[in-house]
Tab-separated table of C-alpha atoms and ligand atoms in Angstrom:
chain	number	residue	atom	x	y	z
A	291	MET	CA	-7.244	1.006	4.093
A	292	ASN	CA	-6.676	-2.227	5.513
A	293	GLN	CA	-4.076	-2.753	8.336
A	294	VAL	CA	-0.514	-3.709	7.822
A	295	VAL	CA	1.040	-6.881	9.451
A	296	LEU	CA	4.698	-7.418	9.088
A	297	ILE	CA	5.748	-11.213	10.089
A	298	THR	CA	9.090	-12.504	10.550
A	299	GLY	CA	9.605	-16.584	10.143
A	300	ALA	CA	6.885	-16.399	8.167
A	301	ALA	CA	7.792	-19.230	5.904
A	302	THR	CA	6.755	-22.282	8.150
A	303	GLY	CA	5.294	-22.977	11.104
A	304	LEU	CA	3.219	-20.367	13.251
A	305	GLY	CA	4.364	-17.392	11.406
A	306	ARG	CA	2.686	-19.229	8.218
A	307	ALA	CA	-0.294	-20.149	9.772
A	308	THR	CA	-0.740	-16.623	11.092
A	309	ALA	CA	-0.033	-15.028	7.792
A	310	LEU	CA	-2.740	-17.471	6.519
A	311	LYS	CA	-5.406	-16.690	8.682
A	312	LEU	CA	-4.690	-12.715	8.417
A	313	ALA	CA	-5.162	-13.123	5.091
A	314	GLU	CA	-8.754	-14.034	5.506
A	315	GLN	CA	-9.391	-11.099	7.541
A	316	SER	CA	-8.256	-8.432	4.843
A	317	TYR	CA	-4.827	-7.246	6.253
A	318	ARG	CA	-2.012	-6.334	4.085
A	319	LEU	CA	1.084	-8.590	4.830
A	320	ALA	CA	4.809	-8.358	4.700
A	321	LEU	CA	6.318	-11.693	4.884
A	322	VAL	CA	9.822	-12.006	6.105
A	323	ASP	CA	12.001	-15.206	6.265
A	324	PHE	CA	15.356	-16.385	5.197
A	325	ASN	CA	14.191	-19.385	3.638
A	326	GLU	CA	13.472	-17.940	0.280
A	327	GLU	CA	11.716	-20.957	-1.425
A	328	ALA	CA	9.408	-21.540	1.412
A	329	GLY	CA	8.373	-17.769	2.135
A	330	LEU	CA	7.836	-17.429	-1.330
A	331	GLN	CA	5.140	-20.474	-1.374
A	332	THR	CA	3.445	-19.156	1.683
A	333	THR	CA	3.024	-15.553	0.154
A	334	GLU	CA	1.483	-17.357	-2.882
A	335	GLU	CA	-0.681	-19.210	-0.595
A	336	VAL	CA	-1.840	-15.951	1.145
A	337	LYS	CA	-2.468	-13.926	-2.049
A	338	ASN	CA	-4.807	-17.068	-3.549
A	339	LYS	CA	-6.720	-15.866	-0.567
A	340	GLY	CA	-7.111	-12.335	-1.787
A	341	ALA	CA	-4.732	-10.631	0.551
A	342	GLU	CA	-1.848	-8.304	-0.610
A	343	ALA	CA	1.197	-9.278	0.426
A	344	ILE	CA	5.060	-9.394	-0.179
A	345	PHE	CA	8.024	-11.434	0.731
A	346	ILE	CA	11.263	-10.133	1.678
A	347	LYS	CA	14.216	-12.502	2.257
A	348	ALA	CA	15.881	-11.416	5.109
A	349	ASP	CA	18.169	-12.874	7.758
A	350	VAL	CA	16.630	-11.331	10.932
A	351	SER	CA	20.011	-11.483	12.782
A	352	ASN	CA	21.843	-8.811	10.226
A	353	GLU	CA	21.052	-5.535	10.903
A	354	ASP	CA	20.915	-4.386	7.223
A	355	ASP	CA	18.636	-7.299	6.343
A	356	VAL	CA	16.511	-6.076	9.179
A	357	LYS	CA	16.554	-2.006	7.989
A	358	LEU	CA	15.739	-3.641	4.333
A	359	TYR	CA	12.473	-5.449	5.448
A	360	VAL	CA	11.170	-2.760	7.293
A	361	LYS	CA	12.184	-0.081	4.789
A	362	ARG	CA	10.933	-2.271	2.127
A	363	THR	CA	7.413	-2.801	4.215
A	364	GLU	CA	7.017	0.887	4.931
A	365	GLU	CA	7.377	1.960	1.269
A	366	THR	CA	5.392	-0.585	0.290
A	367	PHE	CA	2.443	-0.289	2.397
A	368	GLY	CA	2.991	3.170	4.065
A	369	ARG	CA	3.023	1.903	7.793
A	370	ILE	CA	3.172	-0.878	9.964
A	371	ASP	CA	0.354	-1.490	12.410
A	372	TYR	CA	1.209	-4.747	13.708
A	373	PHE	CA	4.532	-6.666	14.173
A	374	HIS	CA	4.387	-10.584	14.876
A	375	ASN	CA	8.193	-10.816	16.116
A	376	ASN	CA	8.364	-14.563	15.407
A	377	ALA	CA	11.532	-15.771	13.906
A	378	GLY	CA	13.458	-18.503	15.935
A	379	ILE	CA	15.356	-21.428	16.005
A	380	MET	CA	16.367	-24.287	18.569
A	381	ILE	CA	20.097	-25.922	18.562
A	382	PRO	CA	20.856	-29.349	19.284
A	383	PHE	CA	20.089	-30.564	22.960
A	384	ARG	CA	22.976	-30.269	25.028
A	385	MET	CA	24.010	-29.559	28.712
A	386	ILE	CA	25.384	-26.000	29.189
A	387	HIS	CA	29.113	-26.554	29.494
A	388	GLU	CA	28.762	-28.633	26.378
A	389	TYR	CA	27.598	-25.737	23.856
A	390	SER	CA	30.192	-24.257	22.023
A	391	ALA	CA	30.336	-20.321	22.071
A	392	ASP	CA	29.652	-20.511	18.073
A	393	GLU	CA	26.388	-22.261	18.587
A	394	TYR	CA	25.429	-19.642	21.486
A	395	ASP	CA	26.406	-16.816	19.201
A	396	ARG	CA	24.301	-18.374	16.597
A	397	LEU	CA	21.001	-18.853	18.685
A	398	MET	CA	21.301	-15.623	20.552
A	399	ASN	CA	21.984	-13.580	17.494
A	400	ILE	CA	18.622	-14.712	15.972
A	401	ASN	CA	16.426	-15.278	18.780
A	402	VAL	CA	17.368	-12.393	20.988
A	403	LYS	CA	19.543	-9.761	18.543
A	404	GLY	CA	17.215	-10.423	15.790
A	405	ALA	CA	14.124	-9.835	17.631
A	406	PHE	CA	15.597	-6.769	19.136
A	407	LEU	CA	16.724	-5.381	15.816
A	408	GLY	CA	13.260	-5.909	14.286
A	409	ILE	CA	11.485	-4.203	17.671
A	410	LYS	CA	14.181	-1.479	17.137
A	411	TYR	CA	13.483	-0.599	13.616
A	412	VAL	CA	9.525	-1.139	13.690
A	413	ILE	CA	8.867	0.986	16.696
A	414	GLU	CA	10.510	4.107	14.722
A	415	VAL	CA	7.506	3.413	11.951
A	416	MET	CA	5.199	2.646	14.669
A	417	LEU	CA	6.208	6.202	16.403
A	418	LYS	CA	5.461	8.228	13.109
A	419	ASN	CA	1.904	6.498	12.490
A	420	GLY	CA	0.847	7.022	16.127
A	421	GLY	CA	1.274	3.507	17.289
A	422	GLY	CA	1.072	-0.249	17.092
A	423	THR	CA	1.485	-3.468	18.559
A	424	ILE	CA	4.268	-6.089	18.480
A	425	ILE	CA	3.530	-9.549	19.156
A	426	ASN	CA	6.600	-11.668	20.212
A	427	THR	CA	6.727	-14.936	20.159
A	428	VAL	CA	8.207	-16.608	23.505
A	429	SER	CA	7.938	-19.782	24.757
A	430	SER	CA	7.165	-22.167	28.114
A	431	ASN	CA	11.025	-21.845	28.145
A	432	SER	CA	10.228	-18.117	29.338
A	433	TYR	CA	8.666	-19.897	32.265
A	434	LYS	CA	10.685	-22.776	33.025
A	435	PRO	CA	13.750	-24.649	31.173
A	436	THR	CA	12.962	-27.882	29.586
A	437	ALA	CA	16.104	-29.995	29.944
A	438	TYR	CA	19.212	-29.680	27.676
A	439	ASN	CA	17.813	-26.473	26.563
A	440	GLY	CA	19.611	-23.823	28.754
A	441	ILE	CA	20.519	-21.463	25.824
A	442	TYR	CA	17.188	-21.656	23.908
A	443	SER	CA	15.484	-21.033	27.618
A	444	ALA	CA	17.833	-18.139	28.295
A	445	SER	CA	17.316	-16.623	24.916
A	446	LYS	CA	13.102	-16.977	25.429
A	447	HIS	CA	13.465	-15.424	29.063
A	448	ALA	CA	15.090	-12.498	27.478
A	449	LEU	CA	12.624	-11.899	24.657
A	450	ALA	CA	9.963	-12.024	27.731
A	451	GLY	CA	12.156	-9.558	29.461
A	452	MET	CA	11.841	-6.999	26.486
A	453	THR	CA	8.191	-7.580	25.921
A	454	LYS	CA	7.428	-6.711	29.680
A	455	SER	CA	10.052	-3.842	29.094
A	456	ILE	CA	7.926	-2.332	26.238
A	457	GLY	CA	4.873	-2.615	28.285
A	458	GLN	CA	6.015	-0.685	30.660
A	459	ASP	CA	8.183	2.112	28.945
A	460	TYR	CA	5.855	2.618	25.863
A	461	GLN	CA	2.282	3.315	27.422
A	462	ASP	CA	2.513	7.285	26.584
A	463	VAL	CA	2.869	6.405	22.782
A	464	ASN	CA	0.278	3.634	22.073
A	465	VAL	CA	2.996	1.147	21.135
A	466	TYR	CA	2.376	-2.192	22.919
A	467	ALA	CA	3.830	-5.444	23.064
A	468	VAL	CA	2.427	-8.695	24.292
A	469	GLY	CA	4.210	-12.238	24.317
A	470	VAL	CA	2.444	-15.273	22.926
A	471	ALA	CA	4.022	-18.360	24.638
A	472	PRO	CA	3.620	-21.728	22.970
A	473	ASN	CA	4.496	-25.036	24.832
A	474	THR	CA	4.588	-28.100	22.885
A	475	MET	CA	3.571	-26.654	19.147
A	476	GLN	CA	3.211	-29.184	16.222
A	477	THR	CA	6.043	-27.511	14.155
A	478	ASN	CA	9.600	-28.722	12.638
A	479	ILE	CA	11.568	-26.174	15.153
A	480	ALA	CA	12.638	-29.401	17.061
A	481	ALA	CA	14.191	-31.286	14.039
A	482	ASN	CA	17.764	-29.666	14.390
A	483	ALA	CA	17.626	-30.054	18.070
A	484	SER	CA	16.821	-33.819	17.996
A	485	THR	CA	20.334	-34.600	16.434
A	486	THR	CA	21.511	-35.015	19.661
A	487	PHE	CA	18.349	-36.956	21.418
A	488	THR	CA	18.911	-40.239	23.021
A	489	PRO	CA	16.582	-42.122	25.106
A	490	GLU	CA	18.181	-40.875	28.373
A	491	ILE	CA	17.709	-37.102	27.047
A	492	GLY	CA	14.150	-37.661	25.890
A	493	ALA	CA	13.117	-38.980	29.469
A	494	LYS	CA	14.878	-36.000	31.122
A	495	ILE	CA	12.970	-33.502	28.399
A	496	GLY	CA	9.711	-35.422	29.379
A	497	ALA	CA	10.176	-35.337	33.071
A	498	THR	CA	10.829	-31.538	32.830
A	499	THR	CA	7.910	-30.759	30.511
A	500	GLY	CA	5.539	-32.933	32.184
A	501	PRO	CA	2.021	-33.698	30.601
A	502	ASN	CA	0.715	-30.843	28.430
A	503	ILE	CA	-1.786	-30.776	25.487
A	504	ALA	CA	0.039	-30.306	22.198
A	505	ALA	CA	-1.203	-27.350	20.062
A	506	THR	CA	-1.159	-27.000	16.363
A	507	ALA	CA	0.194	-24.002	14.656
A	508	GLU	CA	-3.173	-22.485	13.665
A	509	GLU	CA	-4.408	-22.925	17.244
A	510	ILE	CA	-1.294	-20.712	18.590
A	511	ALA	CA	-2.060	-18.393	15.408
A	512	ASP	CA	-5.547	-17.767	17.151
A	513	ALA	CA	-3.831	-16.400	20.372
A	514	VAL	CA	-1.541	-14.453	18.299
A	515	ILE	CA	-4.695	-12.700	16.814
A	516	PHE	CA	-6.366	-12.032	19.938
A	517	ALA	CA	-2.901	-10.589	21.006
A	518	MET	CA	-3.114	-8.284	18.064
A	519	ASN	CA	-6.788	-7.096	18.967
A	520	ASN	CA	-6.285	-6.686	22.601
A	521	GLY	CA	-2.700	-5.090	22.647
A	522	LYS	CA	-3.710	-2.021	24.961
A	523	VAL	CA	-4.984	-4.389	27.941
A	524	LEU	CA	-2.563	-7.047	27.404
A	525	THR	CA	0.942	-5.078	26.856
A	526	GLY	CA	3.634	-6.087	28.984
A	527	SER	CA	2.187	-9.535	29.619
A	528	ILE	CA	2.536	-12.884	28.130
A	529	ILE	CA	-0.188	-15.295	26.717
A	530	ASN	CA	0.686	-18.794	28.394
A	531	CYS	CA	-0.457	-21.227	26.204
A	532	ALA	CA	0.626	-24.074	28.413
A	533	GLY	CA	-1.576	-27.013	27.513
A	534	GLY	CA	-2.408	-27.789	30.984
A	535	GLN	CA	1.399	-27.661	32.198
A	536	ILE	CA	1.875	-26.200	35.559
A	537	TYR	CA	4.991	-23.863	36.013
A	538	ASN	CA	5.371	-23.491	39.662
B	238	NAD	N1	7.145	-25.577	18.058
B	238	NAD	C1	7.146	-25.266	19.441
B	238	NAD	O1	6.885	-26.126	20.169
B	238	NAD	C2	7.781	-23.760	20.098
B	238	NAD	C3	7.327	-23.665	21.314
B	238	NAD	C4	7.416	-22.500	21.881
B	238	NAD	C5	8.064	-21.283	21.030
B	238	NAD	N2	8.275	-21.536	19.764
B	238	NAD	C6	8.679	-20.411	18.734
B	238	NAD	O2	7.818	-20.221	17.992
B	238	NAD	C7	8.924	-19.519	16.966
B	238	NAD	C8	8.267	-19.945	15.480
B	238	NAD	O3	8.648	-21.331	15.497
B	238	NAD	P1	7.939	-22.188	14.741
B	238	NAD	O4	7.769	-23.574	16.026
B	238	NAD	O5	6.865	-22.213	14.090
B	238	NAD	O6	9.265	-23.157	13.860
B	238	NAD	P2	9.730	-23.298	12.366
B	238	NAD	O7	10.944	-23.573	12.321
B	238	NAD	O8	8.632	-23.823	11.590
B	238	NAD	O9	9.501	-21.675	12.150
B	238	NAD	C9	10.212	-20.756	12.336
B	238	NAD	C10	10.385	-19.981	11.001
B	238	NAD	O10	11.638	-18.904	11.385
B	238	NAD	C11	12.321	-18.872	10.109
B	238	NAD	N3	13.996	-18.425	10.481
B	238	NAD	C12	14.693	-19.057	11.370
B	238	NAD	N4	15.712	-18.028	11.641
B	238	NAD	C13	15.779	-17.070	10.942
B	238	NAD	C14	16.438	-16.106	10.577
B	238	NAD	N5	17.572	-15.792	11.220
B	238	NAD	N6	15.833	-14.904	9.902
B	238	NAD	C15	14.811	-15.146	9.034
B	238	NAD	N7	14.018	-15.992	9.227
B	238	NAD	C16	14.484	-17.443	10.160
B	238	NAD	C17	12.475	-20.088	9.480
B	238	NAD	O11	12.959	-20.207	8.241
B	238	NAD	C18	10.965	-20.449	10.041
B	238	NAD	O12	10.497	-20.471	8.773
B	238	NAD	C19	10.077	-19.153	17.324
B	238	NAD	O13	10.525	-18.317	17.813
B	238	NAD	C20	9.802	-20.399	18.426
B	238	NAD	O14	11.092	-20.476	18.977
B	238	NAD	C21	8.036	-22.885	19.354
C-alpha cells in the first residue's frame, strides 16, 4: 500500500506545494487547514494528479480538531507514515513591548501549541505502526530573529527545540523529526504582518535579514521531501534553507 502523509497548512503556500509534489509520487494524502475553500481546491488539484486524498477542516490550535484530523486520517488510511507539521502564521511587525497578550496567545497557540498537539497525537499512531517521520516547518527565525518579529521568532525557536528533543528521545522507536527552515519563501504569509509596515521598519528588517536568495514554495517542498526520505540520518536536525544568509 502507498505510504500516508498528513500535512497541516495544506491549503496554500508550502503545504500546498508539498502536497502537489507528493501527489505525483503516489502517496496517499490527508490535507488539513482551517481555510476550507482553498483546502478543498488543493485537494481537488491533488486528486486530479491521481492521488488518493482527503481534506479535513481543522484549526490546529484546537485540541478537539487535532484529535479529529488524526482520527480521520487513521480511519481512512490505517496509518500515518509522514507528518508535515506545517501550519503557521505571522502577526503584525512590532517591537516586543507593543504586542498585546492576545496577539501573543494567537501566534503561540497556532505556531507552538498547534505544532505540539499534532506531534502528540500523530506520534501515538506512529508508535502503533512501528515508526514514522515528522517534518516540522521551522524558519530562519529559528536561528536569528528578523527585526520586529520577536514573538514569531520565539515560536520558531520553540519548534526547533521540539524537533531536537524528538531526535534525542525517540531513537529507539523509529520515530524521527527533521526541521525545514525556509528563509525568504515566496508565499502570502507576511500579508498580515505587513499591516504595520513602514519604510523605517522595512529598512530594519532588511538590515537584520541581510542578502539572501528567495525560494519558491516548490523549491522548499523539495527540501521537505528530502527530509522525509532521510529521516533516520537527519533526525534532530534542521535543514537550513538560508539562501546564502549568514547567521553567525
Ligand atoms: N514564507 C516564508 O518566508 C516562511 C519562512 C519561514 C518559515 N515559514 C513557515 O512556513 C509555514 C507555511 O507557511 P507559508 O509561507 O506557506 O504561508 P501560507 O500562509 O501560504 O500557509 C500557511 C497555511 O497554514 C494555514 N493555517 C494557519 N493557521 C492555521 C490553523 N490555526 N489551523 C489550520 N491551518 C492554519 C493557512 O490557512 C495556510 O494555508 C509556516 O509555518 C511559516 O511560519 C514561512
